[in-house]
Every structure is written in C-alpha cells, then in structure tokens.
C-alpha cells in the first residue's frame, strides 16, 4: 500500500520491482529498425533465392542423356575388366 503524505505519495517498497529502479530514468523503447527484423530478413532471403534460381543455366536434356550413356558404358567396361581379373585369379587358385 502507498503511504500518503500531505505533499508526496511514496509507494510501498514491496510494490517496486528492481528493474523499475534505475538512475537513468524511465525505460524508453527504441523503435525497431525494420531491416533487422526476422520476417524482413527471411523475406529478403527468399527473394534472393528466387532471383538466383532464375539466373541458373540449366543443362539440356540431350546433354544429360549423353553423359548418362558415357557413364553406363564406362561402368560396363570396368565391370568386364574386373570380371576377367576375377576369373583369372579363380582359375589360378583352383
């Protein structure tokens, strides 16, 4: 309860919180910078990703199929080489 004097009103010390007692005066909220908020930064990030997505030079389907064919041929050749080496070692060991 606050004590009422003829000239001043003094609050009860139990009612005062520690963060209210400051020498600098009352706490004043500064306005937030809109460029530092999470939603603004997230929106700008997605905007940048979209712009970069448009700048990507995508590979043509024909080129992908050619690369795939080359890889399949190389794997088949290597498989035959290892199969031949394995057959030679198996013949030697028997």
PDB file of N, CA and C in Angstrom:
ATOM      1  N   UNK A   1       0.833  -1.166   0.000  1.00  0.00           N
ATOM      2  CA  UNK A   1       0.000   0.000   0.000  1.00  0.00           C
ATOM      3  C   UNK A   1       0.882   1.234   0.000  1.00  0.00           C
ATOM      4  N   UNK A   2       0.434   2.261  -0.651  1.00  0.00           N
ATOM      5  CA  UNK A   2       1.202   3.501  -0.716  1.00  0.00           C
ATOM      6  C   UNK A   2       0.875   4.366   0.493  1.00  0.00           C
ATOM      7  N   UNK A   3       1.890   5.057   0.966  1.00  0.00           N
ATOM      8  CA  UNK A   3       1.700   5.984   2.080  1.00  0.00           C
ATOM      9  C   UNK A   3       1.403   7.369   1.504  1.00  0.00           C
ATOM     10  N   UNK A   4       0.400   7.971   2.009  1.00  0.00           N
ATOM     11  CA  UNK A   4       0.022   9.285   1.523  1.00  0.00           C
ATOM     12  C   UNK A   4       0.433  10.321   2.562  1.00  0.00           C
ATOM     13  N   UNK A   5       1.245  11.235   2.122  1.00  0.00           N
ATOM     14  CA  UNK A   5       1.688  12.346   2.967  1.00  0.00           C
ATOM     15  C   UNK A   5       0.959  13.586   2.457  1.00  0.00           C
ATOM     16  N   UNK A   6       1.080  14.650   3.143  1.00  0.00           N
ATOM     17  CA  UNK A   6       0.395  15.858   2.698  1.00  0.00           C
ATOM     18  C   UNK A   6       0.991  16.406   1.408  1.00  0.00           C
ATOM     19  N   UNK A   7       2.290  16.143   1.148  1.00  0.00           N
ATOM     20  CA  UNK A   7       2.942  16.683  -0.041  1.00  0.00           C
ATOM     21  C   UNK A   7       3.255  15.626  -1.093  1.00  0.00           C
ATOM     22  N   UNK A   8       3.641  14.425  -0.706  1.00  0.00           N
ATOM     23  CA  UNK A   8       4.062  13.393  -1.656  1.00  0.00           C
ATOM     24  C   UNK A   8       3.381  12.074  -1.374  1.00  0.00           C
ATOM     25  N   UNK A   9       3.356  11.242  -2.409  1.00  0.00           N
ATOM     26  CA  UNK A   9       2.866   9.874  -2.266  1.00  0.00           C
ATOM     27  C   UNK A   9       4.073   8.966  -2.466  1.00  0.00           C
ATOM     28  N   UNK A  10       4.411   8.184  -1.467  1.00  0.00           N
ATOM     29  CA  UNK A  10       5.545   7.267  -1.566  1.00  0.00           C
ATOM     30  C   UNK A  10       5.016   5.850  -1.670  1.00  0.00           C
ATOM     31  N   UNK A  11       5.445   5.103  -2.694  1.00  0.00           N
ATOM     32  CA  UNK A  11       4.966   3.735  -2.845  1.00  0.00           C
ATOM     33  C   UNK A  11       5.598   2.818  -1.814  1.00  0.00           C
ATOM     34  N   UNK A  12       4.918   1.744  -1.541  1.00  0.00           N
ATOM     35  CA  UNK A  12       5.430   0.728  -0.633  1.00  0.00           C
ATOM     36  C   UNK A  12       6.602   0.034  -1.325  1.00  0.00           C
ATOM     37  N   UNK A  13       7.720  -0.211  -0.658  1.00  0.00           N
ATOM     38  CA  UNK A  13       8.884  -0.844  -1.301  1.00  0.00           C
ATOM     39  C   UNK A  13       8.570  -2.225  -1.870  1.00  0.00           C
ATOM     40  N   UNK A  14       7.578  -2.922  -1.368  1.00  0.00           N
ATOM     41  CA  UNK A  14       7.230  -4.248  -1.885  1.00  0.00           C
ATOM     42  C   UNK A  14       6.626  -4.142  -3.283  1.00  0.00           C
ATOM     43  N   UNK A  15       6.010  -2.999  -3.591  1.00  0.00           N
ATOM     44  CA  UNK A  15       5.367  -2.817  -4.898  1.00  0.00           C
ATOM     45  C   UNK A  15       6.360  -2.422  -5.988  1.00  0.00           C
ATOM     46  N   UNK A  16       7.564  -2.010  -5.635  1.00  0.00           N
ATOM     47  CA  UNK A  16       8.554  -1.558  -6.621  1.00  0.00           C
ATOM     48  C   UNK A  16       9.388  -2.756  -7.059  1.00  0.00           C
ATOM     49  N   UNK A  17       9.498  -2.953  -8.358  1.00  0.00           N
ATOM     50  CA  UNK A  17      10.334  -4.025  -8.892  1.00  0.00           C
ATOM     51  C   UNK A  17      11.736  -3.486  -9.123  1.00  0.00           C
ATOM     52  N   UNK A  18      12.707  -4.387  -9.109  1.00  0.00           N
ATOM     53  CA  UNK A  18      14.105  -3.967  -9.230  1.00  0.00           C
ATOM     54  C   UNK A  18      14.397  -3.325 -10.578  1.00  0.00           C
ATOM     55  N   UNK A  19      13.733  -3.773 -11.640  1.00  0.00           N
ATOM     56  CA  UNK A  19      14.029  -3.200 -12.950  1.00  0.00           C
ATOM     57  C   UNK A  19      13.436  -1.792 -13.090  1.00  0.00           C
ATOM     58  N   UNK A  20      12.543  -1.400 -12.192  1.00  0.00           N
ATOM     59  CA  UNK A  20      11.985  -0.061 -12.240  1.00  0.00           C
ATOM     60  C   UNK A  20      12.906   0.957 -11.572  1.00  0.00           C
ATOM     61  N   UNK A  21      13.809   0.473 -10.745  1.00  0.00           N
ATOM     62  CA  UNK A  21      14.706   1.371 -10.023  1.00  0.00           C
ATOM     63  C   UNK A  21      15.961   1.561 -10.867  1.00  0.00           C
ATOM     64  N   UNK A  22      16.061   2.688 -11.539  1.00  0.00           N
ATOM     65  CA  UNK A  22      17.221   2.990 -12.371  1.00  0.00           C
ATOM     66  C   UNK A  22      17.574   4.451 -12.197  1.00  0.00           C
ATOM     67  N   UNK A  23      18.839   4.726 -12.309  1.00  0.00           N
ATOM     68  CA  UNK A  23      19.284   6.114 -12.188  1.00  0.00           C
ATOM     69  C   UNK A  23      19.068   6.878 -13.492  1.00  0.00           C
ATOM     70  N   UNK A  24      18.996   6.139 -14.617  1.00  0.00           N
ATOM     71  CA  UNK A  24      18.878   6.783 -15.922  1.00  0.00           C
ATOM     72  C   UNK A  24      17.482   7.327 -16.195  1.00  0.00           C
ATOM     73  N   UNK A  25      16.533   6.932 -15.433  1.00  0.00           N
ATOM     74  CA  UNK A  25      15.181   7.405 -15.663  1.00  0.00           C
ATOM     75  C   UNK A  25      14.315   6.283 -16.214  1.00  0.00           C
ATOM     76  N   UNK A  26      13.138   6.601 -16.697  1.00  0.00           N
ATOM     77  CA  UNK A  26      12.232   5.549 -17.175  1.00  0.00           C
ATOM     78  C   UNK A  26      12.761   4.884 -18.432  1.00  0.00           C
ATOM     79  N   UNK A  27      12.394   3.632 -18.573  1.00  0.00           N
ATOM     80  CA  UNK A  27      12.838   2.854 -19.717  1.00  0.00           C
ATOM     81  C   UNK A  27      12.009   3.254 -20.936  1.00  0.00           C
ATOM     82  N   UNK A  28      12.689   3.660 -21.997  1.00  0.00           N
ATOM     83  CA  UNK A  28      12.023   4.087 -23.217  1.00  0.00           C
ATOM     84  C   UNK A  28      12.372   3.086 -24.312  1.00  0.00           C
ATOM     85  N   UNK A  29      11.335   2.550 -24.982  1.00  0.00           N
ATOM     86  CA  UNK A  29      11.582   1.609 -26.068  1.00  0.00           C
ATOM     87  C   UNK A  29      11.984   2.362 -27.318  1.00  0.00           C
ATOM     88  N   UNK A  30      13.062   1.897 -27.936  1.00  0.00           N
ATOM     89  CA  UNK A  30      13.506   2.480 -29.189  1.00  0.00           C
ATOM     90  C   UNK A  30      12.718   1.828 -30.318  1.00  0.00           C
ATOM     91  N   UNK A  31      12.394   2.581 -31.345  1.00  0.00           N
ATOM     92  CA  UNK A  31      11.689   1.946 -32.476  1.00  0.00           C
ATOM     93  C   UNK A  31      12.613   0.957 -33.177  1.00  0.00           C
ATOM     94  N   UNK A  32      12.042  -0.186 -33.573  1.00  0.00           N
ATOM     95  CA  UNK A  32      12.842  -1.221 -34.224  1.00  0.00           C
ATOM     96  C   UNK A  32      13.187  -0.812 -35.645  1.00  0.00           C
ATOM     97  N   UNK A  33      14.387  -1.176 -36.035  1.00  0.00           N
ATOM     98  CA  UNK A  33      14.814  -0.960 -37.415  1.00  0.00           C
ATOM     99  C   UNK A  33      14.160  -2.051 -38.260  1.00  0.00           C
ATOM    100  N   UNK A  34      13.344  -1.710 -39.244  1.00  0.00           N
ATOM    101  CA  UNK A  34      12.635  -2.757 -39.997  1.00  0.00           C
ATOM    102  C   UNK A  34      13.563  -3.683 -40.773  1.00  0.00           C
ATOM    103  N   UNK A  35      14.802  -3.266 -41.031  1.00  0.00           N
ATOM    104  CA  UNK A  35      15.722  -4.131 -41.776  1.00  0.00           C
ATOM    105  C   UNK A  35      16.377  -5.174 -40.886  1.00  0.00           C
ATOM    106  N   UNK A  36      16.143  -5.107 -39.578  1.00  0.00           N
ATOM    107  CA  UNK A  36      16.780  -6.069 -38.678  1.00  0.00           C
ATOM    108  C   UNK A  36      15.785  -7.074 -38.108  1.00  0.00           C
ATOM    109  N   UNK A  37      14.537  -7.013 -38.520  1.00  0.00           N
ATOM    110  CA  UNK A  37      13.556  -7.960 -38.009  1.00  0.00           C
ATOM    111  C   UNK A  37      13.699  -9.294 -38.740  1.00  0.00           C
ATOM    112  N   UNK A  38      13.283 -10.341 -38.065  1.00  0.00           N
ATOM    113  CA  UNK A  38      13.414 -11.695 -38.624  1.00  0.00           C
ATOM    114  C   UNK A  38      12.585 -11.850 -39.887  1.00  0.00           C
ATOM    115  N   UNK A  39      11.363 -11.329 -39.871  1.00  0.00           N
ATOM    116  CA  UNK A  39      10.489 -11.503 -41.029  1.00  0.00           C
ATOM    117  C   UNK A  39      11.039 -10.775 -42.258  1.00  0.00           C
ATOM    118  N   UNK A  40      11.619  -9.616 -42.049  1.00  0.00           N
ATOM    119  CA  UNK A  40      12.189  -8.860 -43.165  1.00  0.00           C
ATOM    120  C   UNK A  40      13.374  -9.612 -43.762  1.00  0.00           C
ATOM    121  N   UNK A  41      14.267 -10.084 -42.890  1.00  0.00           N
ATOM    122  CA  UNK A  41      15.444 -10.809 -43.380  1.00  0.00           C
ATOM    123  C   UNK A  41      15.046 -12.107 -44.082  1.00  0.00           C
ATOM    124  N   UNK A  42      14.035 -12.807 -43.556  1.00  0.00           N
ATOM    125  CA  UNK A  42      13.574 -14.047 -44.177  1.00  0.00           C
ATOM    126  C   UNK A  42      12.979 -13.765 -45.547  1.00  0.00           C
ATOM    127  N   UNK A  43      12.173 -12.708 -45.645  1.00  0.00           N
ATOM    128  CA  UNK A  43      11.561 -12.344 -46.920  1.00  0.00           C
ATOM    129  C   UNK A  43      12.640 -11.987 -47.948  1.00  0.00           C
ATOM    130  N   UNK A  44      13.649 -11.234 -47.531  1.00  0.00           N
ATOM    131  CA  UNK A  44      14.737 -10.858 -48.434  1.00  0.00           C
ATOM    132  C   UNK A  44      15.532 -12.085 -48.871  1.00  0.00           C
ATOM    133  N   UNK A  45      15.721 -13.057 -47.977  1.00  0.00           N
ATOM    134  CA  UNK A  45      16.472 -14.266 -48.319  1.00  0.00           C
ATOM    135  C   UNK A  45      15.726 -15.045 -49.403  1.00  0.00           C
ATOM    136  N   UNK A  46      14.413 -15.247 -49.224  1.00  0.00           N
ATOM    137  CA  UNK A  46      13.643 -15.966 -50.225  1.00  0.00           C
ATOM    138  C   UNK A  46      13.611 -15.215 -51.556  1.00  0.00           C
ATOM    139  N   UNK A  47      13.560 -13.894 -51.484  1.00  0.00           N
ATOM    140  CA  UNK A  47      13.600 -13.094 -52.702  1.00  0.00           C
ATOM    141  C   UNK A  47      14.922 -13.326 -53.436  1.00  0.00           C
ATOM    142  N   UNK A  48      16.036 -13.340 -52.700  1.00  0.00           N
ATOM    143  CA  UNK A  48      17.348 -13.583 -53.299  1.00  0.00           C
ATOM    144  C   UNK A  48      17.473 -14.971 -53.888  1.00  0.00           C
ATOM    145  N   UNK A  49      16.905 -15.962 -53.199  1.00  0.00           N
ATOM    146  CA  UNK A  49      16.944 -17.334 -53.713  1.00  0.00           C
ATOM    147  C   UNK A  49      16.178 -17.414 -55.030  1.00  0.00           C
ATOM    148  N   UNK A  50      15.033 -16.749 -55.093  1.00  0.00           N
ATOM    149  CA  UNK A  50      14.247 -16.747 -56.328  1.00  0.00           C
ATOM    150  C   UNK A  50      14.996 -16.101 -57.479  1.00  0.00           C
ATOM    151  N   UNK A  51      15.701 -15.004 -57.200  1.00  0.00           N
ATOM    152  CA  UNK A  51      16.480 -14.333 -58.249  1.00  0.00           C
ATOM    153  C   UNK A  51      17.613 -15.237 -58.732  1.00  0.00           C
ATOM    154  N   UNK A  52      18.305 -15.894 -57.820  1.00  0.00           N
ATOM    155  CA  UNK A  52      19.397 -16.789 -58.201  1.00  0.00           C
ATOM    156  C   UNK A  52      18.870 -17.994 -58.981  1.00  0.00           C
ATOM    157  N   UNK A  53      17.699 -18.483 -58.613  1.00  0.00           N
ATOM    158  CA  UNK A  53      17.103 -19.617 -59.308  1.00  0.00           C
ATOM    159  C   UNK A  53      16.852 -19.270 -60.771  1.00  0.00           C
ATOM    160  N   UNK A  54      16.488 -18.025 -61.015  1.00  0.00           N
ATOM    161  CA  UNK A  54      16.258 -17.591 -62.388  1.00  0.00           C
ATOM    162  C   UNK A  54      17.535 -17.419 -63.185  1.00  0.00           C
ATOM    163  N   UNK A  55      18.641 -17.197 -62.520  1.00  0.00           N
ATOM    164  CA  UNK A  55      19.924 -16.982 -63.204  1.00  0.00           C
ATOM    165  C   UNK A  55      20.651 -18.281 -63.549  1.00  0.00           C
ATOM    166  N   UNK A  56      20.215 -19.392 -62.990  1.00  0.00           N
ATOM    167  CA  UNK A  56      20.895 -20.668 -63.198  1.00  0.00           C
ATOM    168  C   UNK A  56      20.745 -21.088 -64.656  1.00  0.00           C
ATOM    169  N   UNK A  57      21.841 -21.540 -65.250  1.00  0.00           N
ATOM    170  CA  UNK A  57      21.772 -22.064 -66.621  1.00  0.00           C
ATOM    171  C   UNK A  57      21.605 -23.582 -66.516  1.00  0.00           C
ATOM    172  N   UNK A  58      20.416 -24.036 -66.830  1.00  0.00           N
ATOM    173  CA  UNK A  58      20.095 -25.449 -66.698  1.00  0.00           C
ATOM    174  C   UNK A  58      20.628 -26.228 -67.893  1.00  0.00           C
ATOM    175  N   UNK A  59      21.062 -27.461 -67.626  1.00  0.00           N
ATOM    176  CA  UNK A  59      21.623 -28.333 -68.647  1.00  0.00           C
ATOM    177  C   UNK A  59      20.481 -28.885 -69.512  1.00  0.00           C
ATOM    178  N   UNK A  60      20.749 -28.991 -70.811  1.00  0.00           N
ATOM    179  CA  UNK A  60      19.748 -29.515 -71.750  1.00  0.00           C
ATOM    180  C   UNK A  60      19.587 -31.029 -71.568  1.00  0.00           C
ATOM    181  N   UNK A  61      18.402 -31.517 -71.880  1.00  0.00           N
ATOM    182  CA  UNK A  61      18.098 -32.937 -71.717  1.00  0.00           C
ATOM    183  C   UNK A  61      19.029 -33.808 -72.566  1.00  0.00           C
ATOM    184  N   UNK A  62      19.339 -33.374 -73.782  1.00  0.00           N
ATOM    185  CA  UNK A  62      20.205 -34.135 -74.686  1.00  0.00           C
ATOM    186  C   UNK A  62      21.591 -34.334 -74.054  1.00  0.00           C
ATOM    187  N   UNK A  63      22.112 -33.290 -73.443  1.00  0.00           N
ATOM    188  CA  UNK A  63      23.434 -33.367 -72.827  1.00  0.00           C
ATOM    189  C   UNK A  63      23.430 -34.332 -71.627  1.00  0.00           C
ATOM    190  N   UNK A  64      22.362 -34.302 -70.848  1.00  0.00           N
ATOM    191  CA  UNK A  64      22.254 -35.204 -69.694  1.00  0.00           C
ATOM    192  C   UNK A  64      22.218 -36.655 -70.167  1.00  0.00           C
ATOM    193  N   UNK A  65      21.454 -36.936 -71.212  1.00  0.00           N
ATOM    194  CA  UNK A  65      21.364 -38.310 -71.732  1.00  0.00           C
ATOM    195  C   UNK A  65      22.708 -38.782 -72.290  1.00  0.00           C
ATOM    196  N   UNK A  66      23.451 -37.886 -72.945  1.00  0.00           N
ATOM    197  CA  UNK A  66      24.778 -38.253 -73.454  1.00  0.00           C
ATOM    198  C   UNK A  66      25.719 -38.598 -72.308  1.00  0.00           C
ATOM    199  N   UNK A  67      25.721 -37.777 -71.263  1.00  0.00           N
ATOM    200  CA  UNK A  67      26.575 -38.047 -70.099  1.00  0.00           C
ATOM    201  C   UNK A  67      26.192 -39.362 -69.436  1.00  0.00           C
ATOM    202  N   UNK A  68      24.889 -39.628 -69.340  1.00  0.00           N
ATOM    203  CA  UNK A  68      24.424 -40.876 -68.747  1.00  0.00           C
ATOM    204  C   UNK A  68      24.909 -42.077 -69.550  1.00  0.00           C
ATOM    205  N   UNK A  69      24.835 -41.985 -70.861  1.00  0.00           N
ATOM    206  CA  UNK A  69      25.272 -43.088 -71.728  1.00  0.00           C
ATOM    207  C   UNK A  69      26.769 -43.340 -71.561  1.00  0.00           C
ATOM    208  N   UNK A  70      27.558 -42.290 -71.493  1.00  0.00           N
ATOM    209  CA  UNK A  70      29.006 -42.442 -71.309  1.00  0.00           C
ATOM    210  C   UNK A  70      29.299 -43.136 -69.979  1.00  0.00           C
ATOM    211  N   UNK A  71      28.599 -42.755 -68.927  1.00  0.00           N
ATOM    212  CA  UNK A  71      28.825 -43.366 -67.612  1.00  0.00           C
ATOM    213  C   UNK A  71      28.456 -44.843 -67.631  1.00  0.00           C
ATOM    214  N   UNK A  72      27.336 -45.196 -68.261  1.00  0.00           N
ATOM    215  CA  UNK A  72      26.919 -46.603 -68.330  1.00  0.00           C
ATOM    216  C   UNK A  72      27.951 -47.427 -69.093  1.00  0.00           C
ATOM    217  N   UNK A  73      28.474 -46.905 -70.186  1.00  0.00           N
ATOM    218  CA  UNK A  73      29.479 -47.623 -70.975  1.00  0.00           C
ATOM    219  C   UNK A  73      30.763 -47.830 -70.160  1.00  0.00           C
ATOM    220  N   UNK A  74      31.213 -46.790 -69.484  1.00  0.00           N
ATOM    221  CA  UNK A  74      32.433 -46.905 -68.675  1.00  0.00           C
ATOM    222  C   UNK A  74      32.250 -47.924 -67.553  1.00  0.00           C
ATOM    223  N   UNK A  75      31.104 -47.900 -66.884  1.00  0.00           N
ATOM    224  CA  UNK A  75      30.842 -48.858 -65.805  1.00  0.00           C
ATOM    225  C   UNK A  75      30.810 -50.278 -66.367  1.00  0.00           C
ATOM    226  N   UNK A  76      30.204 -50.467 -67.520  1.00  0.00           N
ATOM    227  CA  UNK A  76      30.148 -51.801 -68.127  1.00  0.00           C
ATOM    228  C   UNK A  76      31.549 -52.301 -68.478  1.00  0.00           C
ATOM    229  N   UNK A  77      32.382 -51.429 -69.043  1.00  0.00           N
ATOM    230  CA  UNK A  77      33.758 -51.818 -69.389  1.00  0.00           C
ATOM    231  C   UNK A  77      34.545 -52.193 -68.134  1.00  0.00           C
ATOM    232  N   UNK A  78      34.434 -51.383 -67.099  1.00  0.00           N
ATOM    233  CA  UNK A  78      35.147 -51.687 -65.849  1.00  0.00           C
ATOM    234  C   UNK A  78      34.637 -52.982 -65.224  1.00  0.00           C
ATOM    235  N   UNK A  79      33.338 -53.231 -65.296  1.00  0.00           N
ATOM    236  CA  UNK A  79      32.781 -54.474 -64.759  1.00  0.00           C
ATOM    237  C   UNK A  79      33.350 -55.675 -65.507  1.00  0.00           C
ATOM    238  N   UNK A  80      33.470 -55.583 -66.841  1.00  0.00           N
ATOM    239  CA  UNK A  80      34.054 -56.689 -67.616  1.00  0.00           C
ATOM    240  C   UNK A  80      35.527 -56.902 -67.277  1.00  0.00           C
ATOM    241  N   UNK A  81      36.262 -55.807 -67.074  1.00  0.00           N
ATOM    242  CA  UNK A  81      37.688 -55.920 -66.712  1.00  0.00           C
ATOM    243  C   UNK A  81      37.838 -56.630 -65.366  1.00  0.00           C
ATOM    244  N   UNK A  82      37.050 -56.200 -64.375  1.00  0.00           N
ATOM    245  CA  UNK A  82      37.152 -56.831 -63.052  1.00  0.00           C
ATOM    246  C   UNK A  82      36.652 -58.278 -63.075  1.00  0.00           C
ATOM    247  N   UNK A  83      35.654 -58.551 -63.899  1.00  0.00           N
ATOM    248  CA  UNK A  83      35.174 -59.921 -64.045  1.00  0.00           C
ATOM    249  C   UNK A  83      36.263 -60.804 -64.656  1.00  0.00           C
ATOM    250  N   UNK A  84      36.987 -60.274 -65.636  1.00  0.00           N
ATOM    251  CA  UNK A  84      38.086 -61.027 -66.249  1.00  0.00           C
ATOM    252  C   UNK A  84      39.218 -61.268 -65.259  1.00  0.00           C
ATOM    253  N   UNK A  85      39.591 -60.236 -64.497  1.00  0.00           N
ATOM    254  CA  UNK A  85      40.652 -60.405 -63.491  1.00  0.00           C
ATOM    255  C   UNK A  85      40.233 -61.433 -62.452  1.00  0.00           C
ATOM    256  N   UNK A  86      38.982 -61.375 -62.024  1.00  0.00           N
ATOM    257  CA  UNK A  86      38.481 -62.317 -61.027  1.00  0.00           C
ATOM    258  C   UNK A  86      38.486 -63.744 -61.583  1.00  0.00           C
ATOM    259  N   UNK A  87      38.117 -63.893 -62.841  1.00  0.00           N
ATOM    260  CA  UNK A  87      38.108 -65.227 -63.463  1.00  0.00           C
ATOM    261  C   UNK A  87      39.522 -65.786 -63.553  1.00  0.00           C
ATOM    262  N   UNK A  88      40.487 -64.918 -63.879  1.00  0.00           N
ATOM    263  CA  UNK A  88      41.883 -65.370 -63.960  1.00  0.00           C
ATOM    264  C   UNK A  88      42.369 -65.829 -62.591  1.00  0.00           C
ATOM    265  N   UNK A  89      42.104 -65.061 -61.543  1.00  0.00           N
ATOM    266  CA  UNK A  89      42.529 -65.453 -60.188  1.00  0.00           C
ATOM    267  C   UNK A  89      41.842 -66.724 -59.730  1.00  0.00           C
ATOM    268  N   UNK A  90      40.565 -66.893 -60.074  1.00  0.00           N
ATOM    269  CA  UNK A  90      39.846 -68.105 -59.687  1.00  0.00           C
ATOM    270  C   UNK A  90      40.431 -69.332 -60.393  1.00  0.00           C
ATOM    271  N   UNK A  91      40.850 -69.166 -61.670  1.00  0.00           N
ATOM    272  CA  UNK A  91      41.452 -70.286 -62.405  1.00  0.00           C
ATOM    273  C   UNK A  91      42.812 -70.640 -61.813  1.00  0.00           C
ATOM    274  N   UNK A  92      43.556 -69.622 -61.380  1.00  0.00           N
ATOM    275  CA  UNK A  92      44.875 -69.881 -60.780  1.00  0.00           C
ATOM    276  C   UNK A  92      44.743 -70.578 -59.444  1.00  0.00           C
ATOM    277  N   UNK A  93      43.781 -70.174 -58.644  1.00  0.00           N
ATOM    278  CA  UNK A  93      43.617 -70.734 -57.297  1.00  0.00           C
ATOM    279  C   UNK A  93      43.051 -72.161 -57.304  1.00  0.00           C
ATOM    280  N   UNK A  94      42.384 -72.590 -58.348  1.00  0.00           N
ATOM    281  CA  UNK A  94      41.839 -73.963 -58.400  1.00  0.00           C
ATOM    282  C   UNK A  94      42.911 -74.906 -58.764  1.00  0.00           C
TER     283      UNK A  94
END
